[in-house]
Amino acid sequence: MLTHNLDHRRYQFSQLENGLRVLVIEDPSCDVSSVAATVANGHFSDPVDCLGLSHLLEHMLFQGNKKHPQVDEFSAFLSLHGGYVNAATGSEYSHYYFSVNDEYLSTGLDHFAYLLTQPLFELDSIKKEIKAIDAEFSLKIHDDLRRLYEVHKETANPEHPFSKFSVGNANTLNQLSHQEVQRLLQILHQQKYVTHNMTLCVISPLSTESSVKLVHQHFAHLSATKAPNSQTLPPLYLPKQLGVRIDIAPLKAAKRLIVTFALPSVQKYYRTKPLSIISELLADEGPNGLLGYFKTRGLATNISVGGGIEGSTFRDFNVNLQLTELGIGQIDSMLQTLFQYIQLIKQHAKMRFFNEKEALLLQVWQFADAIKATDEAIGLASAIFYYPPEHLVASEYILDKPDPAIVDHILSFFVPSNMRVKVVSPGAKTTRVSRWYKTAYSFSPINPALLKKLQRIESNEILSLPDDNPFISESHTLVEQKDAFSIPQKVAAADGFNLWFGQDHQFGLPRGDCYVSFDCRAAIDGTEIATIKRLWIAILNSHFQQKYYQANVAGLNYHLYSHQCGFSLHTSGFSAKQLSFNQALLEQIHSFDDFSKHFEQVKHQQSQSLHNNLLNKPINRLFTRLSALMQQNTHTPLSMVSFMEKATVEQVHETKNSVLGERYMESLVYGNWCEGEVEQFSKNLQQQHAFYTGHKKLSRSVFNLCKQDLLLHALPCEHPDAAVVIYYQSPKAQRRDTLLTILLEQLVSPVFFNFARQEAQLGYLVGSGYVPYNQHPGMAFYVQSPQYSAQYLITIIRDFLQKLTVNLLPYQKKWPDIKRGVMKQLCGKDANLGMKSQRLWSALSNQDYLFTQSQDIMNELSNLEFSDLMSFVNGLALGQNIGELILYSDPNQHITPSELGAVSLDDISAFKKHTPLVE
């Protein structure tokens, strides 16, 4: 199997006698074992009289099996042993995956094998899961991505299975009797969920021998059944569905131009990667690239290239532009520019771009930060269907057959007659409404005169392909490590300035992370300055997007963002040129003041974003509101809208100066750098900082609910669903209360999910979570329901919590396992360098300057008894020393606070003014 020379993991690919193909990876750096199975079955297999059947089948596998008949028994087991399980159904494949502490991998595989191969398909469960799928459908009925996707389906070849309604709902799944649906589920499962039609990937710290043995133990007994014959697919689009324009009216204030080119499958070209070459050229955000040209003329603000639906025989290639109001009226001329740029690519020599891409892919492959193991397992289980065994690991990175002729062949499909133009605009003139999501749209052939014009395009002298990338480093070497910096040390301190430096001794990669945070006294002076600060940061990001696009391509990433007390800059990636890159960004933050150039575009974008927030799902809006209520310097989107709409260029100048004028700077440089490099970086930062006034780190206080009565807050929403969030604030921000809250959430999460989703059938979107604000612990229970009122949901949730002590008593025997699972989550190995840097940065933010949090957690956790948790739960159930805040949205009902024994929280300003803070 082809791997790179720094990959020390062990791989073993094999095929069991029954036909199951398995990839096992031994990775000593893993903290848990991760497993994924891919099945060659998706919604393309759904019968026309039972659309959504494959999705229902996925749900049913979690409803009990012949060995483990209890509903969600696997999920409950995993939650006690440091893991989780999930699944997803696609068009041609379905994916199932879980993680678990490695000592329980055998039991996990046992559950997994029976889940996949021996489901019960009981009628009562089928009825419940049809309701759950219908609730899932209802939840997304106002989701613009789903709505656009349906228009795509309705305007494709009706004979192609892509055109089918894939999610399913009560209408499609109740078309037949439940007994007939049960029969269809059994037939589909027997045909598709067979060994020759399934793959497995296991990533574990266990040896390959041990993992292979466990796979044989739990999967080798399955009978050898051949995969069904693959269906012959018709063309995705008929001739009349190409060379067309589709106008779509969204619910949110979005304006987009999406140009889709219909391609055949390009899977066989994975060693040439023609679409990667084309994508990066079209996506170049430099001043003379496609986006730069449109930005200069005020037509577009953003671009994404290369996405699109993909299947075994087809591939869509999208050029997706976010438009301005001016751009909506210039679609034809923008199409001309697009084809001028495509013509430029066709005419240009391409080996330089192949060479650059090959070098970058090799660097990324050799020095990549590890990704989440479950995600990697899903990708590799899927790859077994696409690639030969020797290239399973290398498939994404290998470019050993550069061939400009193949790029030219693919570009031959990039012609006007082979495109579909989608224009998304609130003002779209429409003539049709989609069946399921009620999306208004129109569909018409592109004017022949325009097609003819686009076919005979003239060159555009302003456009040009990108120059050589100046951010690419030819070599990456590891610096000498010093034991003194194995834990970050404060290496520079001045008035209002601290810089910490640490070297990575664990991952051995030429990478690193550099954080620089600014606490700014002016930034906490109210909603208006917070809004203008947000606009200033957005303008800077727009400027950086054009100026530093190639840095991103070369593996240097940046993230500039606002926070409640100021703003932060985080750079990451290869270490070679990163500190100078970070310094260049900081210099631009201080010196750049050409705010008028893209002011109106960015301002409109930010206003649109704030307005769109008001159209989010009710449950999302409730959590956004909760964040604003709990934190002193966090503001609601609604309160920021008017300030954003009235913002001026002069205000941005004033805000920049006042925000930067007085500040506290804190920085962490962690990774592959030597002391001298960091000393120079620190010296440059301090020289810049010396021109400004320093002050101390600003407080991140939260409001103290524990001294308040039960609070009730109503949030008006136009969405038809009712939604509820019940938030409990723990008594103190001490480690003991934090751990008790985390332990409780770990225990109650699967219990509440099963109760709300399966037993009470409250809706699809239900759950609980650990929700800290500025390190003060808390937890939330949430439900969004298409059928029940908010008052009913509140009553049901609170009744559940009253019985929580009884519900949790059976877990007393498993208390040591539960504590071990939480300890592994909180104190386990860092999965990659980025996560380690983030943990160290969080420690600094929490003023853990000795970086002893993990040891402190282990000490505290080892002393906690089950009786401590029960006392904590009793306090929650009785409302003793616990803050409780109920947020709800219900278009059909207003709850009188006295009915719940609550006090109404109506005036947010008054609440923030009179409620005491807790550090």
Short mmCIF file of N, CA and C in Angstrom, two decimals, residues 316-445:
data_model
loop_
_atom_site.label_atom_id
_atom_site.label_comp_id
_atom_site.label_asym_id
_atom_site.label_seq_id
_atom_site.Cartn_x
_atom_site.Cartn_y
_atom_site.Cartn_z
N ASP A 316 -21.28 16.94 -11.52
CA ASP A 316 -21.55 18.36 -11.76
C ASP A 316 -20.37 19.19 -11.28
N PHE A 317 -20.04 20.23 -12.01
CA PHE A 317 -18.97 21.16 -11.61
C PHE A 317 -19.59 22.55 -11.51
N ASN A 318 -19.58 23.12 -10.30
CA ASN A 318 -20.23 24.41 -10.07
C ASN A 318 -19.24 25.55 -9.93
N VAL A 319 -19.59 26.69 -10.51
CA VAL A 319 -18.94 27.96 -10.21
C VAL A 319 -20.01 28.79 -9.51
N ASN A 320 -19.79 29.03 -8.21
CA ASN A 320 -20.82 29.60 -7.35
C ASN A 320 -20.38 30.98 -6.88
N LEU A 321 -21.09 32.00 -7.30
CA LEU A 321 -20.74 33.39 -6.98
C LEU A 321 -21.80 34.03 -6.10
N GLN A 322 -21.35 34.68 -5.04
CA GLN A 322 -22.25 35.46 -4.20
C GLN A 322 -22.32 36.87 -4.80
N LEU A 323 -23.53 37.30 -5.15
CA LEU A 323 -23.69 38.53 -5.94
C LEU A 323 -24.12 39.72 -5.09
N THR A 324 -23.87 40.89 -5.64
CA THR A 324 -24.43 42.13 -5.10
C THR A 324 -25.74 42.42 -5.85
N GLU A 325 -26.43 43.47 -5.43
CA GLU A 325 -27.65 43.87 -6.14
C GLU A 325 -27.32 44.24 -7.57
N LEU A 326 -26.16 44.89 -7.77
CA LEU A 326 -25.73 45.27 -9.12
C LEU A 326 -25.46 44.00 -9.95
N GLY A 327 -24.87 42.98 -9.32
CA GLY A 327 -24.54 41.75 -10.03
C GLY A 327 -25.76 41.02 -10.54
N ILE A 328 -26.87 41.08 -9.81
CA ILE A 328 -28.11 40.41 -10.23
C ILE A 328 -28.57 40.93 -11.60
N GLY A 329 -28.28 42.19 -11.86
CA GLY A 329 -28.70 42.78 -13.14
C GLY A 329 -27.67 42.62 -14.25
N GLN A 330 -26.54 41.95 -13.95
CA GLN A 330 -25.46 41.84 -14.95
C GLN A 330 -25.10 40.37 -15.24
N ILE A 331 -26.08 39.49 -15.16
CA ILE A 331 -25.81 38.06 -15.31
C ILE A 331 -25.18 37.74 -16.67
N ASP A 332 -25.72 38.29 -17.73
CA ASP A 332 -25.20 37.97 -19.07
C ASP A 332 -23.75 38.38 -19.23
N SER A 333 -23.41 39.57 -18.77
CA SER A 333 -22.02 40.02 -18.91
C SER A 333 -21.09 39.23 -18.00
N MET A 334 -21.59 38.79 -16.85
CA MET A 334 -20.77 37.96 -15.96
C MET A 334 -20.51 36.60 -16.59
N LEU A 335 -21.48 36.06 -17.31
CA LEU A 335 -21.27 34.80 -18.03
C LEU A 335 -20.21 34.97 -19.11
N GLN A 336 -20.24 36.11 -19.78
CA GLN A 336 -19.22 36.38 -20.79
C GLN A 336 -17.83 36.37 -20.15
N THR A 337 -17.69 37.03 -19.00
CA THR A 337 -16.39 37.07 -18.32
C THR A 337 -15.95 35.68 -17.90
N LEU A 338 -16.90 34.88 -17.41
CA LEU A 338 -16.58 33.50 -17.01
C LEU A 338 -16.00 32.73 -18.20
N PHE A 339 -16.63 32.84 -19.36
CA PHE A 339 -16.13 32.09 -20.53
C PHE A 339 -14.84 32.68 -21.08
N GLN A 340 -14.62 33.97 -20.86
CA GLN A 340 -13.32 34.55 -21.23
C GLN A 340 -12.21 33.93 -20.37
N TYR A 341 -12.52 33.74 -19.10
CA TYR A 341 -11.51 33.15 -18.20
C TYR A 341 -11.29 31.67 -18.52
N ILE A 342 -12.37 30.96 -18.83
CA ILE A 342 -12.25 29.54 -19.22
C ILE A 342 -11.41 29.43 -20.49
N GLN A 343 -11.64 30.34 -21.42
CA GLN A 343 -10.86 30.35 -22.66
C GLN A 343 -9.38 30.58 -22.38
N LEU A 344 -9.12 31.46 -21.39
CA LEU A 344 -7.74 31.73 -20.99
C LEU A 344 -7.07 30.47 -20.46
N ILE A 345 -7.79 29.70 -19.66
CA ILE A 345 -7.27 28.44 -19.12
C ILE A 345 -7.01 27.45 -20.25
N LYS A 346 -7.95 27.37 -21.19
CA LYS A 346 -7.80 26.43 -22.32
C LYS A 346 -6.54 26.74 -23.13
N GLN A 347 -6.25 28.02 -23.30
CA GLN A 347 -5.13 28.43 -24.17
C GLN A 347 -3.78 28.38 -23.46
N HIS A 348 -3.78 28.33 -22.15
CA HIS A 348 -2.55 28.47 -21.39
C HIS A 348 -1.86 27.12 -21.20
N ALA A 349 -0.51 27.13 -21.21
CA ALA A 349 0.25 25.91 -20.87
C ALA A 349 -0.04 25.53 -19.42
N LYS A 350 -0.11 24.24 -19.16
CA LYS A 350 -0.61 23.82 -17.84
C LYS A 350 0.39 23.08 -16.99
N MET A 351 1.56 22.73 -17.50
CA MET A 351 2.50 21.92 -16.72
C MET A 351 2.95 22.66 -15.45
N ARG A 352 3.07 24.00 -15.51
CA ARG A 352 3.48 24.75 -14.31
C ARG A 352 2.49 24.51 -13.16
N PHE A 353 1.21 24.48 -13.49
CA PHE A 353 0.19 24.30 -12.46
C PHE A 353 0.20 22.85 -11.94
N PHE A 354 0.48 21.90 -12.83
CA PHE A 354 0.63 20.51 -12.38
C PHE A 354 1.80 20.39 -11.41
N ASN A 355 2.92 20.98 -11.76
CA ASN A 355 4.12 20.88 -10.92
C ASN A 355 3.87 21.50 -9.54
N GLU A 356 3.22 22.65 -9.54
CA GLU A 356 2.92 23.33 -8.28
C GLU A 356 1.96 22.50 -7.43
N LYS A 357 0.95 21.96 -8.08
CA LYS A 357 -0.04 21.17 -7.37
C LYS A 357 0.57 19.88 -6.83
N GLU A 358 1.41 19.24 -7.61
CA GLU A 358 2.05 18.00 -7.17
C GLU A 358 2.91 18.25 -5.94
N ALA A 359 3.68 19.34 -5.95
CA ALA A 359 4.54 19.67 -4.81
C ALA A 359 3.72 19.97 -3.56
N LEU A 360 2.63 20.69 -3.74
CA LEU A 360 1.78 21.03 -2.60
C LEU A 360 1.09 19.79 -2.02
N LEU A 361 0.59 18.94 -2.89
CA LEU A 361 -0.08 17.73 -2.42
C LEU A 361 0.88 16.84 -1.63
N LEU A 362 2.11 16.74 -2.09
CA LEU A 362 3.10 15.92 -1.39
C LEU A 362 3.39 16.50 -0.01
N GLN A 363 3.52 17.84 0.05
CA GLN A 363 3.78 18.49 1.34
C GLN A 363 2.60 18.29 2.29
N VAL A 364 1.41 18.49 1.77
CA VAL A 364 0.21 18.35 2.60
C VAL A 364 0.08 16.91 3.10
N TRP A 365 0.38 15.95 2.22
CA TRP A 365 0.26 14.54 2.60
C TRP A 365 1.28 14.18 3.68
N GLN A 366 2.53 14.56 3.45
CA GLN A 366 3.59 14.20 4.39
C GLN A 366 3.41 14.88 5.74
N PHE A 367 2.94 16.13 5.71
CA PHE A 367 2.94 16.92 6.95
C PHE A 367 1.53 17.31 7.38
N ALA A 368 0.55 16.54 6.98
CA ALA A 368 -0.83 16.87 7.32
C ALA A 368 -1.08 16.68 8.81
N ASP A 369 -1.86 17.59 9.39
CA ASP A 369 -2.34 17.39 10.75
C ASP A 369 -3.42 16.31 10.70
N ALA A 370 -3.41 15.42 11.64
CA ALA A 370 -4.36 14.30 11.63
C ALA A 370 -5.80 14.80 11.65
N ILE A 371 -6.68 14.15 10.89
CA ILE A 371 -8.09 14.50 10.91
C ILE A 371 -8.80 13.60 11.91
N LYS A 372 -10.04 13.92 12.21
CA LYS A 372 -10.84 13.11 13.13
C LYS A 372 -10.89 11.67 12.61
N ALA A 373 -10.62 10.72 13.50
CA ALA A 373 -10.46 9.33 13.07
C ALA A 373 -11.74 8.77 12.45
N THR A 374 -12.92 9.13 12.98
CA THR A 374 -14.15 8.61 12.38
C THR A 374 -14.32 9.13 10.96
N ASP A 375 -13.97 10.40 10.74
CA ASP A 375 -14.07 10.97 9.38
C ASP A 375 -13.12 10.24 8.42
N GLU A 376 -11.91 9.94 8.92
CA GLU A 376 -10.96 9.23 8.07
C GLU A 376 -11.46 7.81 7.77
N ALA A 377 -12.05 7.17 8.77
CA ALA A 377 -12.55 5.81 8.57
C ALA A 377 -13.69 5.79 7.55
N ILE A 378 -14.58 6.78 7.60
CA ILE A 378 -15.66 6.88 6.62
C ILE A 378 -15.08 7.04 5.22
N GLY A 379 -14.11 7.94 5.09
CA GLY A 379 -13.50 8.19 3.79
C GLY A 379 -12.82 6.96 3.22
N LEU A 380 -12.12 6.22 4.07
CA LEU A 380 -11.39 5.04 3.58
C LEU A 380 -12.33 3.87 3.30
N ALA A 381 -13.38 3.71 4.11
CA ALA A 381 -14.35 2.65 3.83
C ALA A 381 -15.01 2.90 2.47
N SER A 382 -15.28 4.17 2.17
CA SER A 382 -15.85 4.52 0.87
C SER A 382 -14.85 4.32 -0.25
N ALA A 383 -13.58 4.68 0.03
CA ALA A 383 -12.54 4.60 -1.01
C ALA A 383 -12.35 3.17 -1.52
N ILE A 384 -12.65 2.18 -0.70
CA ILE A 384 -12.50 0.78 -1.12
C ILE A 384 -13.36 0.49 -2.35
N PHE A 385 -14.47 1.20 -2.49
CA PHE A 385 -15.33 1.02 -3.67
C PHE A 385 -14.74 1.67 -4.92
N TYR A 386 -13.86 2.67 -4.73
CA TYR A 386 -13.40 3.49 -5.87
C TYR A 386 -12.00 3.16 -6.35
N TYR A 387 -11.10 2.80 -5.45
CA TYR A 387 -9.67 2.76 -5.78
C TYR A 387 -9.09 1.37 -5.55
N PRO A 388 -7.98 1.04 -6.23
CA PRO A 388 -7.31 -0.23 -5.96
C PRO A 388 -6.69 -0.19 -4.56
N PRO A 389 -6.52 -1.34 -3.92
CA PRO A 389 -6.01 -1.37 -2.53
C PRO A 389 -4.71 -0.58 -2.34
N GLU A 390 -3.80 -0.64 -3.33
CA GLU A 390 -2.51 0.03 -3.14
C GLU A 390 -2.62 1.55 -3.07
N HIS A 391 -3.75 2.12 -3.52
CA HIS A 391 -3.89 3.57 -3.52
C HIS A 391 -4.98 4.07 -2.57
N LEU A 392 -5.45 3.23 -1.67
CA LEU A 392 -6.52 3.65 -0.77
C LEU A 392 -6.13 4.86 0.05
N VAL A 393 -4.93 4.86 0.59
CA VAL A 393 -4.46 5.95 1.45
C VAL A 393 -3.98 7.13 0.62
N ALA A 394 -3.38 6.84 -0.53
CA ALA A 394 -2.74 7.87 -1.34
C ALA A 394 -3.68 8.57 -2.31
N SER A 395 -4.89 8.06 -2.49
CA SER A 395 -5.74 8.51 -3.61
C SER A 395 -5.97 10.01 -3.64
N GLU A 396 -6.11 10.65 -2.48
CA GLU A 396 -6.38 12.09 -2.45
C GLU A 396 -5.15 12.91 -2.79
N TYR A 397 -3.96 12.32 -2.64
CA TYR A 397 -2.72 13.10 -2.72
C TYR A 397 -1.86 12.76 -3.93
N ILE A 398 -2.06 11.59 -4.50
CA ILE A 398 -1.18 11.15 -5.59
C ILE A 398 -1.48 11.95 -6.87
N LEU A 399 -0.43 12.47 -7.48
CA LEU A 399 -0.54 13.15 -8.78
C LEU A 399 0.70 12.76 -9.58
N ASP A 400 0.74 11.50 -10.00
CA ASP A 400 1.92 10.99 -10.67
C ASP A 400 1.72 10.82 -12.17
N LYS A 401 0.56 11.27 -12.67
CA LYS A 401 0.31 11.18 -14.10
C LYS A 401 -0.22 12.53 -14.62
N PRO A 402 0.60 13.60 -14.50
CA PRO A 402 0.15 14.90 -15.00
C PRO A 402 -0.03 14.84 -16.51
N ASP A 403 -1.16 15.33 -16.98
CA ASP A 403 -1.44 15.22 -18.42
C ASP A 403 -2.33 16.39 -18.85
N PRO A 404 -1.76 17.43 -19.45
CA PRO A 404 -2.57 18.57 -19.91
C PRO A 404 -3.69 18.16 -20.87
N ALA A 405 -3.49 17.07 -21.60
CA ALA A 405 -4.52 16.64 -22.56
C ALA A 405 -5.81 16.24 -21.83
N ILE A 406 -5.66 15.66 -20.64
CA ILE A 406 -6.85 15.27 -19.87
C ILE A 406 -7.57 16.53 -19.36
N VAL A 407 -6.82 17.52 -18.93
CA VAL A 407 -7.44 18.79 -18.52
C VAL A 407 -8.19 19.39 -19.70
N ASP A 408 -7.56 19.38 -20.87
CA ASP A 408 -8.22 19.92 -22.06
C ASP A 408 -9.48 19.12 -22.40
N HIS A 409 -9.41 17.80 -22.22
CA HIS A 409 -10.59 16.96 -22.48
C HIS A 409 -11.74 17.36 -21.54
N ILE A 410 -11.44 17.53 -20.26
CA ILE A 410 -12.49 17.93 -19.30
C ILE A 410 -12.99 19.33 -19.63
N LEU A 411 -12.10 20.21 -20.02
CA LEU A 411 -12.51 21.58 -20.36
C LEU A 411 -13.41 21.62 -21.60
N SER A 412 -13.36 20.57 -22.40
CA SER A 412 -14.24 20.53 -23.59
C SER A 412 -15.71 20.48 -23.21
N PHE A 413 -16.01 20.11 -21.96
CA PHE A 413 -17.38 20.11 -21.46
C PHE A 413 -17.80 21.48 -20.94
N PHE A 414 -16.84 22.39 -20.78
CA PHE A 414 -17.11 23.73 -20.25
C PHE A 414 -17.51 24.66 -21.39
N VAL A 415 -18.67 24.37 -21.96
CA VAL A 415 -19.19 25.16 -23.09
C VAL A 415 -20.61 25.61 -22.76
N PRO A 416 -21.07 26.70 -23.38
CA PRO A 416 -22.39 27.26 -23.05
C PRO A 416 -23.54 26.27 -23.21
N SER A 417 -23.48 25.45 -24.25
CA SER A 417 -24.60 24.53 -24.49
C SER A 417 -24.66 23.40 -23.47
N ASN A 418 -23.60 23.25 -22.64
CA ASN A 418 -23.55 22.17 -21.65
C ASN A 418 -23.66 22.71 -20.23
N MET A 419 -24.18 23.92 -20.10
CA MET A 419 -24.25 24.51 -18.75
C MET A 419 -25.70 24.70 -18.32
N ARG A 420 -25.86 24.82 -17.02
CA ARG A 420 -27.14 25.17 -16.39
C ARG A 420 -26.86 26.39 -15.51
N VAL A 421 -27.59 27.45 -15.73
CA VAL A 421 -27.37 28.70 -14.99
C VAL A 421 -28.49 28.87 -13.97
N LYS A 422 -28.11 28.86 -12.69
CA LYS A 422 -29.09 29.13 -11.63
C LYS A 422 -28.85 30.55 -11.12
N VAL A 423 -29.92 31.32 -11.05
CA VAL A 423 -29.86 32.66 -10.47
C VAL A 423 -30.78 32.68 -9.26
N VAL A 424 -30.20 32.85 -8.09
CA VAL A 424 -30.95 32.85 -6.84
C VAL A 424 -31.11 34.29 -6.38
N SER A 425 -32.35 34.74 -6.25
CA SER A 425 -32.59 36.14 -5.89
C SER A 425 -33.98 36.29 -5.29
N PRO A 426 -34.12 37.07 -4.22
CA PRO A 426 -35.44 37.28 -3.63
C PRO A 426 -36.45 37.87 -4.61
N GLY A 427 -35.96 38.60 -5.60
CA GLY A 427 -36.86 39.22 -6.56
C GLY A 427 -37.08 38.41 -7.82
N ALA A 428 -36.72 37.13 -7.82
CA ALA A 428 -36.82 36.29 -9.02
C ALA A 428 -38.26 36.19 -9.52
N LYS A 429 -38.41 36.28 -10.84
CA LYS A 429 -39.72 36.07 -11.46
C LYS A 429 -39.88 34.56 -11.68
N THR A 430 -40.91 34.00 -11.08
CA THR A 430 -41.06 32.53 -11.09
C THR A 430 -42.39 32.11 -11.69
N THR A 431 -42.40 30.87 -12.21
CA THR A 431 -43.61 30.34 -12.84
C THR A 431 -43.98 28.95 -12.31
N ARG A 432 -43.11 28.36 -11.47
CA ARG A 432 -43.35 27.01 -10.96
C ARG A 432 -43.15 26.99 -9.45
N VAL A 433 -43.68 25.94 -8.81
CA VAL A 433 -43.46 25.71 -7.38
C VAL A 433 -43.10 24.24 -7.21
N SER A 434 -41.98 23.96 -6.53
CA SER A 434 -41.54 22.57 -6.36
C SER A 434 -42.52 21.81 -5.46
N ARG A 435 -42.54 20.51 -5.63
CA ARG A 435 -43.58 19.69 -5.00
C ARG A 435 -43.49 19.64 -3.48
N TRP A 436 -42.30 19.36 -2.95
CA TRP A 436 -42.20 19.06 -1.52
C TRP A 436 -41.83 20.26 -0.68
N TYR A 437 -40.89 21.08 -1.16
CA TYR A 437 -40.41 22.21 -0.35
C TYR A 437 -41.02 23.55 -0.78
N LYS A 438 -41.91 23.48 -1.76
CA LYS A 438 -42.67 24.66 -2.21
C LYS A 438 -41.75 25.82 -2.59
N THR A 439 -40.70 25.50 -3.33
CA THR A 439 -39.76 26.51 -3.80
C THR A 439 -40.26 27.12 -5.10
N ALA A 440 -40.36 28.44 -5.12
CA ALA A 440 -40.79 29.13 -6.34
C ALA A 440 -39.60 29.25 -7.30
N TYR A 441 -39.81 28.85 -8.57
CA TYR A 441 -38.72 28.94 -9.54
C TYR A 441 -39.28 29.02 -10.95
N SER A 442 -38.41 29.34 -11.89
CA SER A 442 -38.78 29.30 -13.31
C SER A 442 -37.66 28.60 -14.07
N PHE A 443 -38.00 28.04 -15.22
CA PHE A 443 -37.07 27.23 -16.00
C PHE A 443 -37.26 27.58 -17.47
N SER A 444 -36.19 28.02 -18.12
CA SER A 444 -36.33 28.41 -19.53
C SER A 444 -35.00 28.24 -20.26
N PRO A 445 -35.06 27.99 -21.58
CA PRO A 445 -33.83 27.92 -22.37
C PRO A 445 -33.13 29.28 -22.39
#
